[in-house]
């Protein structure tokens, strides 16, 4: 690997170096590699309070010479092909040394360090590639800030929304909600988080009571705020509950509509049966029909036993009524012969 490739590889990473021990931000004990995100070919996104190094390229690629570093057109440092410079002569200490080849080292990066950087060689006037430094950060919530729930004390069954306290961050942060120390369960449709980070609980229940923590974070940092959410209670200590009548109303409407539909279907079926009955009556009871058929089922089958096989019976004639208990002479004679 030649020197140019080595320098490219070295400057592609962002270093989080310890700051001056007198600084309140000096909390690290050693260098740590911090993630960086390149916004474009000449833009670099670096976390606030971190350390980075910019290379004077392609001016110093093995040739000796001197150059000056500029930020937004203002001279900020002098370097050579064998020495580096620290911006504004800030304190810099690193267990991972940076090669002395004309780097501009920026420590404890702040918002004031944001801008466009480039270097120019003194003897030839050659200008290097420019790099625009963009600071990534997340502003901390004030110590007294809390997530905002609407309503502040919901009733059971009520719809609840919540938002984190306002803050500024670059790049756009992600919002995470934590309930009682665990990530909020979003498997059910009852709980959801909108694209802007708003927490939505469609029907508040007892299991939603607890300590909520709102976390706003990106790769440059995080901040959080907490609040305890309780349900509204009645005088006797029981929870106040709001019944969602919309679902009940819809159910009743559906049942009513279905009932009316089936009633109309029943009326139509009954009308068809009656119509068929009347048509049959008109056909079977036409004038001049010798064998007039009755529409009463029992008499109809009795008159036409062939229509009901298996139920055919011999029907005995009805005995005559006699006055005085006497029978006609012919019937008496027949009876004596039988005896």
Short mmCIF file of C-alpha atoms in Angstrom, two decimals:
data_model
loop_
_atom_site.label_atom_id
_atom_site.label_comp_id
_atom_site.label_asym_id
_atom_site.label_seq_id
_atom_site.Cartn_x
_atom_site.Cartn_y
_atom_site.Cartn_z
CA UNK A 1 0.00 0.00 0.00
CA UNK A 2 1.49 3.37 -1.03
CA UNK A 3 1.42 6.49 1.09
CA UNK A 4 -1.53 8.03 -0.72
CA UNK A 5 -3.74 4.98 -0.19
CA UNK A 6 -2.68 4.81 3.44
CA UNK A 7 -3.62 8.44 4.01
CA UNK A 8 -6.99 7.97 2.34
CA UNK A 9 -7.74 5.00 4.58
CA UNK A 10 -6.64 6.86 7.68
CA UNK A 11 -8.69 9.98 6.99
CA UNK A 12 -11.83 8.03 6.04
CA UNK A 13 -12.45 7.25 9.72
CA UNK A 14 -13.35 9.71 12.48
CA UNK A 15 -11.47 9.49 15.73
CA UNK A 16 -12.98 10.24 19.13
CA UNK A 17 -9.91 11.31 21.07
CA UNK A 18 -9.84 12.21 24.77
CA UNK A 19 -10.10 15.92 25.36
CA UNK A 20 -8.08 18.06 27.71
CA UNK A 21 -8.47 16.66 31.20
CA UNK A 22 -9.43 20.11 32.39
CA UNK A 23 -12.44 20.02 30.10
CA UNK A 24 -15.71 18.73 31.59
CA UNK A 25 -16.14 16.60 28.48
CA UNK A 26 -12.95 14.61 29.10
CA UNK A 27 -14.53 11.28 30.00
CA UNK A 28 -12.85 8.76 27.68
CA UNK A 29 -9.66 6.96 28.58
CA UNK A 30 -8.55 6.04 25.08
CA UNK A 31 -9.23 6.61 21.41
CA UNK A 32 -12.46 5.15 20.06
CA UNK A 33 -13.52 4.87 16.47
CA UNK A 34 -16.67 6.86 15.89
CA UNK A 35 -18.99 6.20 13.00
CA UNK A 36 -19.00 8.77 10.23
CA UNK A 37 -21.40 9.21 7.37
CA UNK A 38 -20.38 10.80 4.12
CA UNK A 39 -23.15 13.06 2.84
CA UNK A 40 -21.62 13.50 -0.60
CA UNK A 41 -18.25 13.38 -2.36
CA UNK A 42 -16.96 16.43 -0.43
CA UNK A 43 -19.07 16.43 2.74
CA UNK A 44 -18.25 14.73 6.01
CA UNK A 45 -20.66 14.24 8.91
CA UNK A 46 -18.86 14.07 12.26
CA UNK A 47 -20.25 13.87 15.81
CA UNK A 48 -20.00 16.88 18.07
CA UNK A 49 -17.25 16.66 20.75
CA UNK A 50 -15.32 14.11 18.64
CA UNK A 51 -11.93 14.41 16.88
CA UNK A 52 -11.19 14.16 13.18
CA UNK A 53 -8.24 14.73 10.84
CA UNK A 54 -8.34 16.31 7.37
CA UNK A 55 -5.67 15.46 4.80
CA UNK A 56 -4.04 18.06 2.55
CA UNK A 57 -4.50 16.14 -0.70
CA UNK A 58 -3.12 15.96 -3.35
CA UNK A 59 -0.55 18.59 -2.37
CA UNK A 60 1.54 16.41 -0.05
CA UNK A 61 2.06 13.06 -1.72
CA UNK A 62 5.75 12.58 -1.07
CA UNK A 63 7.09 16.01 -2.07
CA UNK A 64 8.40 18.42 0.53
CA UNK A 65 6.82 21.82 0.96
CA UNK A 66 4.57 24.03 3.09
CA UNK A 67 0.89 24.80 2.90
CA UNK A 68 -1.86 26.74 4.64
CA UNK A 69 -5.27 25.46 5.78
CA UNK A 70 -8.41 27.56 5.24
CA UNK A 71 -11.92 27.42 6.64
CA UNK A 72 -14.52 29.29 4.62
CA UNK A 73 -11.71 31.32 3.09
CA UNK A 74 -10.01 32.26 6.38
CA UNK A 75 -6.54 30.95 7.18
CA UNK A 76 -6.56 28.72 10.27
CA UNK A 77 -3.26 26.75 10.28
CA UNK A 78 0.14 26.12 8.64
CA UNK A 79 1.45 22.65 7.83
CA UNK A 80 4.36 21.01 6.05
CA UNK A 81 4.86 17.68 4.36
CA UNK A 82 6.40 16.43 7.62
CA UNK A 83 4.23 18.11 10.26
CA UNK A 84 0.56 18.38 11.23
CA UNK A 85 -1.44 21.23 12.78
CA UNK A 86 -4.13 21.27 15.47
CA UNK A 87 -6.97 23.71 14.83
CA UNK A 88 -6.80 26.74 17.15
CA UNK A 89 -3.94 25.05 19.03
CA UNK A 90 -6.37 22.97 21.04
CA UNK A 91 -5.10 20.29 23.37
CA UNK A 92 -4.63 16.98 21.61
CA UNK A 93 -3.53 13.65 23.01
CA UNK A 94 -3.87 10.32 21.30
CA UNK A 95 -2.62 6.82 21.90
CA UNK A 96 -3.07 6.19 18.18
CA UNK A 97 -0.59 8.52 16.44
CA UNK A 98 -1.47 10.31 13.22
CA UNK A 99 1.32 10.42 10.57
CA UNK A 100 2.99 13.82 10.20
CA UNK A 101 2.11 14.52 6.56
CA UNK A 102 0.18 17.80 6.75
CA UNK A 103 -3.03 16.77 8.54
CA UNK A 104 -5.32 19.37 10.09
CA UNK A 105 -6.49 17.82 13.37
CA UNK A 106 -9.74 19.14 14.83
CA UNK A 107 -10.39 18.14 18.44
CA UNK A 108 -13.47 18.60 20.62
CA UNK A 109 -15.51 19.49 17.55
CA UNK A 110 -18.20 22.11 18.16
CA UNK A 111 -20.81 23.82 16.01
CA UNK A 112 -18.36 26.65 15.35
CA UNK A 113 -16.05 24.24 13.51
CA UNK A 114 -18.61 23.59 10.81
CA UNK A 115 -17.61 24.88 7.40
CA UNK A 116 -15.65 24.20 4.21
CA UNK A 117 -11.97 23.32 4.58
CA UNK A 118 -9.14 23.19 2.03
CA UNK A 119 -5.38 23.75 1.91
CA UNK A 120 -3.10 25.57 -0.57
CA UNK A 121 0.57 24.95 -1.23
CA UNK A 122 2.74 28.03 -0.70
CA UNK A 123 5.28 27.62 -3.50
CA UNK A 124 2.99 26.49 -6.31
CA UNK A 125 -0.40 27.80 -5.17
CA UNK A 126 -1.95 24.37 -5.75
CA UNK A 127 -5.29 23.93 -3.95
CA UNK A 128 -6.37 20.64 -2.44
CA UNK A 129 -9.77 19.01 -2.55
CA UNK A 130 -12.24 20.82 -0.29
CA UNK A 131 -14.18 19.09 2.46
CA UNK A 132 -17.35 20.48 3.98
CA UNK A 133 -17.55 19.54 7.66
CA UNK A 134 -21.11 18.98 8.96
CA UNK A 135 -21.59 18.53 12.71
CA UNK A 136 -23.88 15.73 13.90
CA UNK A 137 -25.49 16.20 17.29
CA UNK A 138 -28.51 15.66 19.52
CA UNK A 139 -29.43 18.47 21.90
CA UNK A 140 -30.17 17.20 25.40
CA UNK A 141 -33.63 17.60 26.90
CA UNK A 142 -33.86 20.08 29.78
CA UNK A 143 -33.72 18.32 33.14
CA UNK A 144 -37.33 19.22 33.95
CA UNK A 145 -38.80 18.19 30.59
CA UNK A 146 -41.30 15.35 30.38
CA UNK A 147 -43.13 13.54 27.59
CA UNK A 148 -46.53 15.07 26.93
CA UNK A 149 -49.53 12.71 27.14
CA UNK A 150 -52.99 13.70 25.94
CA UNK A 151 -55.03 13.30 28.10
CA UNK A 152 -52.67 13.50 31.07
CA UNK A 153 -54.72 10.94 33.06
CA UNK A 154 -56.74 8.86 30.63
CA UNK A 155 -59.70 6.66 31.43
CA UNK A 156 -59.72 2.99 30.50
CA UNK A 157 -60.79 2.56 26.90
CA UNK A 158 -59.82 6.11 25.95
CA UNK A 159 -57.55 7.04 23.03
CA UNK A 160 -54.14 8.36 24.15
CA UNK A 161 -51.35 10.13 22.25
CA UNK A 162 -47.89 11.14 23.50
CA UNK A 163 -44.99 13.20 22.17
CA UNK A 164 -41.38 13.65 23.24
CA UNK A 165 -40.20 17.08 24.37
CA UNK A 166 -38.96 19.18 21.42
CA UNK A 167 -35.26 19.06 20.60
CA UNK A 168 -32.86 19.60 17.70
CA UNK A 169 -30.76 16.92 16.04
CA UNK A 170 -28.69 16.30 12.90
CA UNK A 171 -29.18 13.94 11.16
CA UNK A 172 -32.86 13.22 11.76
CA UNK A 173 -33.14 11.12 14.92
CA UNK A 174 -35.21 8.05 15.68
CA UNK A 175 -37.75 8.01 18.52
CA UNK A 176 -38.05 4.97 20.79
CA UNK A 177 -40.64 4.46 23.54
CA UNK A 178 -39.88 2.36 26.62
CA UNK A 179 -42.45 1.19 29.19
CA UNK A 180 -41.24 0.04 32.62
CA UNK A 181 -37.70 -0.52 31.33
CA UNK A 182 -38.68 -2.59 28.30
CA UNK A 183 -39.27 -1.66 24.69
CA UNK A 184 -42.93 -0.95 24.07
CA UNK A 185 -44.82 -3.91 22.64
CA UNK A 186 -46.03 -2.87 19.21
CA UNK A 187 -47.15 -6.31 18.03
CA UNK A 188 -50.82 -5.43 18.55
CA UNK A 189 -52.68 -2.86 16.50
CA UNK A 190 -53.75 -1.16 19.71
CA UNK A 191 -50.32 0.49 20.16
CA UNK A 192 -48.41 2.20 17.34
CA UNK A 193 -45.73 4.85 16.77
CA UNK A 194 -46.22 7.36 13.96
CA UNK A 195 -43.46 8.39 11.57
CA UNK A 196 -42.92 11.60 13.54
CA UNK A 197 -42.42 9.63 16.78
CA UNK A 198 -45.88 10.20 18.26
CA UNK A 199 -47.06 7.32 20.44
CA UNK A 200 -50.68 6.31 19.82
CA UNK A 201 -52.69 3.99 22.11
CA UNK A 202 -56.09 3.41 20.55
CA UNK A 203 -57.69 1.96 23.72
CA UNK A 204 -55.94 2.62 27.01
CA UNK A 205 -55.92 -0.37 29.38
CA UNK A 206 -54.51 -1.32 32.79
CA UNK A 207 -51.41 -2.87 31.20
CA UNK A 208 -50.51 0.54 29.75
CA UNK A 209 -50.04 2.07 33.21
CA UNK A 210 -46.38 2.60 34.15
CA UNK A 211 -43.17 4.59 33.68
CA UNK A 212 -42.73 5.79 30.10
CA UNK A 213 -39.36 6.84 28.67
CA UNK A 214 -38.98 8.66 25.38
CA UNK A 215 -35.54 8.22 23.74
CA UNK A 216 -34.38 10.43 20.86
CA UNK A 217 -31.13 9.25 19.26
CA UNK A 218 -28.89 9.18 16.23
CA UNK A 219 -25.30 8.00 15.78
CA UNK A 220 -24.00 11.21 17.38
CA UNK A 221 -25.81 10.81 20.71
CA UNK A 222 -29.08 10.35 22.57
CA UNK A 223 -31.33 12.06 25.06
CA UNK A 224 -34.34 10.84 27.01
CA UNK A 225 -37.18 11.97 29.26
CA UNK A 226 -39.44 10.00 31.62
CA UNK A 227 -42.93 10.30 33.09
CA UNK A 228 -45.27 8.02 35.04
CA UNK A 229 -48.71 7.58 33.49
CA UNK A 230 -51.67 6.47 35.60
CA UNK A 231 -55.33 5.98 34.76
CA UNK A 232 -58.14 8.16 36.06
CA UNK A 233 -59.72 6.72 39.18
CA UNK A 234 -63.13 7.10 40.83
CA UNK A 235 -63.74 8.12 44.43
CA UNK A 236 -63.66 4.49 45.61
CA UNK A 237 -60.31 3.88 43.90
CA UNK A 238 -61.69 1.97 40.94
CA UNK A 239 -60.58 2.92 37.46
CA UNK A 240 -62.89 5.06 35.41
CA UNK A 241 -63.79 3.27 32.22
CA UNK A 242 -65.10 4.63 28.97
CA UNK A 243 -67.02 2.14 26.88
CA UNK A 244 -66.59 2.52 23.18
CA UNK A 245 -70.19 2.73 22.00
CA UNK A 246 -69.27 3.05 18.36
CA UNK A 247 -68.60 -0.69 18.03
CA UNK A 248 -71.83 -1.52 19.86
CA UNK A 249 -73.79 0.84 17.63
CA UNK A 250 -72.30 -0.67 14.48
CA UNK A 251 -73.10 -4.18 15.70
CA UNK A 252 -76.71 -3.23 16.40
CA UNK A 253 -77.01 -1.60 13.00
CA UNK A 254 -75.66 -4.71 11.30
CA UNK A 255 -78.02 -6.96 13.22
CA UNK A 256 -80.97 -4.72 12.39
CA UNK A 257 -80.07 -4.60 8.72
CA UNK A 258 -79.63 -8.38 8.61
CA UNK A 259 -82.96 -8.86 10.43
CA UNK A 260 -84.82 -6.66 7.97
CA UNK A 261 -83.19 -8.50 5.07
CA UNK A 262 -84.22 -11.92 6.36
CA UNK A 263 -87.72 -10.64 7.10
CA UNK A 264 -88.10 -9.49 3.50
CA UNK A 265 -86.75 -12.81 2.25
CA UNK A 266 -89.28 -14.64 4.44
CA UNK A 267 -92.12 -12.48 3.16
CA UNK A 268 -91.09 -13.17 -0.43
CA UNK A 269 -90.89 -16.93 0.17
CA UNK A 270 -94.31 -16.95 1.86
CA UNK A 271 -95.82 -14.97 -1.01
CA UNK A 272 -94.41 -17.49 -3.50
CA UNK A 273 -95.92 -20.42 -1.57
CA UNK A 274 -99.33 -18.74 -1.38
CA UNK A 275 -99.20 -17.91 -5.09
CA UNK A 276 -98.37 -21.51 -6.01
CA UNK A 277 -101.22 -22.71 -3.76
CA UNK A 278 -103.73 -20.42 -5.48
CA UNK A 279 -102.58 -21.44 -8.95
CA UNK A 280 -102.98 -25.11 -8.08
CA UNK A 281 -106.45 -24.43 -6.68
CA UNK A 282 -107.49 -22.73 -9.89
CA UNK A 283 -106.20 -25.63 -11.99
CA UNK A 284 -107.82 -28.42 -9.94
CA UNK A 285 -111.16 -26.71 -9.31
CA UNK A 286 -112.02 -25.65 -12.85
CA UNK A 287 -115.78 -25.84 -13.74
CA UNK A 288 -116.75 -29.00 -15.63
CA UNK A 289 -114.07 -31.16 -14.02
CA UNK A 290 -115.89 -34.41 -13.26
CA UNK A 291 -113.43 -35.66 -10.72
CA UNK A 292 -113.15 -32.53 -8.66
CA UNK A 293 -110.18 -32.73 -6.37
CA UNK A 294 -110.12 -31.15 -2.96
CA UNK A 295 -107.03 -29.37 -1.77
CA UNK A 296 -107.32 -30.69 1.74
CA UNK A 297 -104.47 -33.21 2.01
CA UNK A 298 -106.38 -35.95 3.89
CA UNK A 299 -109.38 -35.92 1.59
CA UNK A 300 -107.16 -35.59 -1.46
CA UNK A 301 -105.19 -38.73 -0.63
CA UNK A 302 -108.34 -40.59 0.32
CA UNK A 303 -109.93 -39.75 -3.01
CA UNK A 304 -106.78 -40.70 -4.93
CA UNK A 305 -105.01 -43.49 -3.03
CA UNK A 306 -102.73 -44.11 -6.01
CA UNK A 307 -100.98 -40.87 -5.15
CA UNK A 308 -99.92 -42.23 -1.79
CA UNK A 309 -98.62 -45.80 -2.22
CA UNK A 310 -97.96 -47.57 1.02
CA UNK A 311 -100.66 -45.66 2.83
CA UNK A 312 -103.60 -47.24 1.00
CA UNK A 313 -106.48 -48.37 3.27
CA UNK A 314 -109.85 -50.05 2.84
CA UNK A 315 -112.37 -47.62 4.17
CA UNK A 316 -115.51 -49.25 5.64
CA UNK A 317 -118.83 -47.59 4.84
CA UNK A 318 -120.48 -45.69 7.57
CA UNK A 319 -123.26 -47.74 9.23
CA UNK A 320 -126.77 -46.49 8.79
CA UNK A 321 -128.80 -45.28 11.68
CA UNK A 322 -131.93 -47.22 12.39
CA UNK A 323 -134.95 -46.12 14.23
CA UNK A 324 -136.27 -48.41 16.85
CA UNK A 325 -133.26 -50.72 16.57
CA UNK A 326 -134.71 -52.61 13.55
CA UNK A 327 -132.86 -53.55 10.43
CA UNK A 328 -134.29 -54.00 6.95
CA UNK A 329 -135.52 -57.58 6.25
CA UNK A 330 -132.90 -58.23 3.63
CA UNK A 331 -130.06 -57.31 5.99
CA UNK A 332 -131.54 -59.50 8.76
CA UNK A 333 -131.69 -62.48 6.37
CA UNK A 334 -128.09 -62.00 5.32
CA UNK A 335 -127.05 -61.87 8.93
CA UNK A 336 -128.83 -65.14 9.77
CA UNK A 337 -127.17 -66.90 6.83
CA UNK A 338 -123.80 -65.82 8.01
CA UNK A 339 -124.48 -67.19 11.43
#
